[in-house]
Amino acid sequence: MVAKRRGSFALLMFALGLLSLLIGLGLPLMPLERGQAQDDPTPSPTPDSPLVELNEDVIKRATVFIMQTYQGANEPVISCVGSGTLVSADGLILTNAHNVLPSERCPADRLAIAVMVRMDEPPIPTYTAEVVVASQGLDLAMLRISGYLDGRAVEPGTLQLPFVELGDSDSARLDETITVVGYPDIGDEPVSVTRGTISGFTAEARAGNRAWIRTSATIPGTMSGGGAYNRDGKLIGIPTISPARSGGETVDCRIIQDSNGDGRADRNDTCVPVGGFISALRPSRLARGLVRGAALGTTLGDDLTNTAPVRSSGQPAFRNLFFTTRINEAGIPASVVGTVPAGTSSLYLFFDYENMVDGMVYELRVTVDDIHAPDYSLPPVTWSGGQRGQWYIGSAGTPWRNGLYDFRLFIEGREVASVKIVVGGGPREDPMFSDIVFGVLDEGGGLVGTNYVLPEGSAIQARFNYRNMQSGIPWSYIWYYEGAELTRDTANWDGDAQGTRLITAAADFIPGQYRLELYINNQLAAKADFVIAGGAEANTALIFSDFRFTTEQSAGTPGVIRTEFPTGSRALYAFFNWRLVAPGTMWTRRWSVDGDVLFEITEPWDAPPDGENYFVSLDSLNTLPDGTYTLEILMANVSLHRLDARIGLGQLPVDTFASAEGVQMTGRITDAETGDGIPGALFVVLEPEYSVEDFLWTEAQVLGISLADNEGRFQVPELLPRGTTDEPMLYSVLIRAEGYIPITADAIAVTGETESPVELNVALSRN
Amino acid sequence: MSEVIWTNEGPPLTFRQRWNGYLIIGALALALLLGLTLRSNTLNATQTLENLEAGIRAQIPQGWLVDSGGADYVFRAEDPDALPFKTLLQVSILPVGPDATPGNILYLIDMQRPNTLPAYRFISRSQITLRDGSPAIRRTYAYTQDERNPALESLPIVVEGVDVIVLRRSQAVIVTYREERSAFDDNYYRFENLLRTLEIF
Amino acid sequence: MSFEPILLAPEEQVEEIYPYRRVWRTSWLEIWVLLLAVAAIWVLTHFFGALPATLRDPLPKLAIALLPLAAWLVFSFRAERRAPQPRPGLVGLLILGALAANGVAIPLQEHLFTPDRWLPGQGFFGRVLGYGLTVGVTTEFLKYAILRYTGWPQRFRQRLDGVAYALTVSLGFAVVYNVHFALDPDMTLTATALRVASVTFSQLGIGVVTGYFLAELRIGRPPIFWLSAGLLLAGLLHGIYYSFRGIAIVSGLGVGATASSPERGLALAFGLVAALFAVFAFLIESSDARMEALTGRREVL
């Protein structure tokens, strides 16, 4: 009996033991593979929440804090701060020029870059950076991270930082939601995300109808240089505030350190300006060329004259203000208006300027019935128009409300001009002139030739439209040359009520810049500028000729002339001859590569009127990448010439601009028993075409590697390209650490819906 | 009930019992031999790396992550399991002028390294002779390794390194071993294996 | 007429008193106590949150590390003292086991065998052989040597003696390993508890194998490679347990929350000791029964 009881007890224990063994082994028995992924780590989007396209995580980490510093008495002193955005994995940063260029108010000999380490903490100063290219006029600049704060250089190609892509700012719509990212404070706050809508666009000369994107978002001043993103997470604008000025009005300036070394931090020390709010964004289209140039390592090279613009000694001024509601493609106002009917959706203020310098701060303040109207104003921003010429500021696309508008222009805080206009009432039936174009008469009596650039020596005709004219109304016209009146004539109208009319210039015009003003009843009715340059050739102006490309020059003499050059050329020169160009004539040269604009320079002609072998060039930090390079020459917004030269294959290498698209893989590697992180544990993601079985432990098969930090956290710097829902990209990963059983997993799916970052938490077991 | 008297002397051992006693020792020895051989084979397993263009052939430990595509080196192999620093073996080639001596090369390296290796410190330098009789310079140094990804927080690690520089025709061949300070001596044999099996042709 | 005495009272049933401590029973009690204690700690930490998951205080860890010893003293040792024929020298064996573990087994493992360095990357059978032929055979050989050169053969009068002594030596081993884990500052209380259970169960369970083989050599007439086979079997059992344990615990990847399952290691360990106890109890019982049938006794003189 006892034995039987013992026997059944033993049997029971044996059965129990076997069951425990099975539980312990985890059905099915004999798992000979090492750990496999048991969960599909691709979370599917919940049906009622919209797919999040804006990857806020990457955008926040791509936003950096920039500090201009100089060596003070005892320690580095921060003079000015701002935000910036990483636009490439190897450390190119897009920001405002005033954030990085040393100035009187912001002395600096070093730029310190602070990056976000943890989402909810202020950024940590980590790198130093150098200016690659800066446009003071556009107030945009490109930096490249060049070293660490301890003075060590960054090895090229070793940085794998999060970055964002530029979007198409031209497709931004009114009332579209934008997300603005930047740092609102000095070291107290983590990166800040503000949402707002696009409340309008401000037009300016040269940049067009979208020179500025206006927003209702509340953007603190230190976020200047950060980024504004559309719904796809692409950068479409750069919040820009005017640079702080010495002795100028500074709204908020913080004293944070003892910069003069006297042992006290007080008013005698440098303060860091943090004031103001931003309502204007520079569209990314204006930054695209700078970004592309910096990414390709291409810079503007020398040209023949290479002189810095001469700073005029006169007082900067704006004059001859007038309004128009329409501008043609060449930037010429259609007509001059004194009042505007209700419902007008575009209005531009034109003015002449002189003695300006790129980088000066100007401002337009508009009031409607004495109430400040920020949407029609332009906050203080930097001038980019050069020394003299004609400019406009306006807005198209948003209706102008009825009221009495007062436009006041300021330069460096000083009011320099103002004008008023009334918007309201029904459509006007006043007599009007509009759409002045210029040309030469052909045999048939028609007007031919490029309309605002005309050759020397021909009889210049001006043609304009008229409406609502009545017989007997006094009208006049005045021709100007280089700002001085040439001839004028007055008459009583003797034509129809509407039609077109021709005016012939009294004499042959010599090369230079001209203007025609038309008046009705002594009121300015229309105005247009044109340029005389070059000789006549079949009714068009032949100004520049004999274009030649070469890759070397010495003392102004071109080297070998070709249109196709081998890979590895350091510079590209374009030589050409010219005739009859009056000094001071504004001309534009535009370099593009593979159809995308790199640089555009508009400047007054500073060489003799005739000559040979003028050259302009593109230079590079290393070599010019393969591609098709295009040089376009324009005058008065008219494209005169467009030429191509090929280097190497004639096309940029396919992976020149890496995509910011993709999924970040991050997470934590811990000890299964203690829950502690395993510092130094290795996390490997393979290229999608390889599985764990195929892996031969060669770097060529590896997409990305990360070592776990003190807490076991890892982050694969390379983004994983996505697949589609039907054909997801499948990745294999391996996790290893000494003393732990390695874990491998195949077929981690990444599709278009996978949210970034993908967090993988791995528990390794010791034995 | 009955008292059992325990005596210290047991009954005499039978033949089977005695021989069991001898054979178990043999079994232990055999098992340990097999086990330790397995261990040695695993730890010392190597694979051959060959770069015909550079003229280098060497044996590196099996299972290490190999990178042959670098601009500065012929190949570099890292131990994927090592914690917290991945043991590194590397062979690089530097073209040198006809008048260069190994000392010149060391100078060049010493000038360039502090730019990229934090807290770089030269430790010692000595002349050695390789197995095939060619003279070489052996130099040890130390630096701290820090995490490049700003989003991760790792403590800097003190790394000790050895370079052996030998001149071959117009090239300087630099064989490098880097390991975290505390494991440097334990894994030094791997570097010796590499030097021993290195062929430059 | 018969002159048989008339019994006024029923015949006295003469009950045979088992003169020895019931080894399996007391050992099972120890196993269950440890299992329940460890399970309680685990449940309290992970399900009720009554204990912090990151508790790393050395005192609670030491307490759980010494729990098998306490259980042995309460159940096995006390029962042994009270048995009519107590087995001598148990405490000495315990101490010898602990000394051998601390002085030989652990240093060999840490400095010569170093399984952490080369075993995790091996395949399943590689780990079985690698661990079994180094750590496993060394551990069991040390236990064998202690038993062989202290009380063998005179103290081994029945097969259960072998089990009792081997379990005692194994417990000494287990206690030293447990204290090592308990003194590791990185181990949490739960992790220590699970390790303590795992080590104790595996040492006790596989120690039975060594004890059985030694006892059989004394009592039976096994061939000359008997002990060698036993040593290799015990060593390989260590290897097999080591390999399966790694697979049981490892959990793979998890998105969001961690998904490790060290409790499966506990189930595996309990399963191992239960299975081994049951198997060898059965083997011993049948051998003893056969011997009793032949010779009328379950022990040798």
PDB file of C-alpha atoms in Angstrom, chain B residues 93-100 105 166-173 200:
ATOM      1  CA  ILE B  93      48.545  51.651 -46.003  1.00  0.00           C
ATOM      2  CA  LEU B  94      50.061  55.048 -46.462  1.00  0.00           C
ATOM      3  CA  PRO B  95      51.993  55.924 -49.588  1.00  0.00           C
ATOM      4  CA  VAL B  96      55.273  57.473 -48.521  1.00  0.00           C
ATOM      5  CA  GLY B  97      58.172  59.092 -50.225  1.00  0.00           C
ATOM      6  CA  PRO B  98      61.438  57.286 -50.849  1.00  0.00           C
ATOM      7  CA  ASP B  99      63.124  59.116 -48.009  1.00  0.00           C
ATOM      8  CA  ALA B 100      60.506  58.461 -45.383  1.00  0.00           C
ATOM      9  CA  ILE B 105      55.270  58.328 -40.419  1.00  0.00           C
ATOM     10  CA  VAL B 166      56.717  48.761 -41.226  1.00  0.00           C
ATOM     11  CA  LEU B 167      58.006  50.185 -44.460  1.00  0.00           C
ATOM     12  CA  ARG B 168      57.627  48.193 -47.622  1.00  0.00           C
ATOM     13  CA  ARG B 169      58.896  49.697 -50.842  1.00  0.00           C
ATOM     14  CA  SER B 170      56.985  52.977 -51.190  1.00  0.00           C
ATOM     15  CA  GLN B 171      54.353  52.182 -48.640  1.00  0.00           C
ATOM     16  CA  ALA B 172      54.046  52.284 -44.925  1.00  0.00           C
ATOM     17  CA  VAL B 173      51.924  49.455 -43.595  1.00  0.00           C
ATOM     18  CA  ILE B 200      52.446  41.781 -47.689  1.00  0.00           C
TER      19      ILE B 200
END
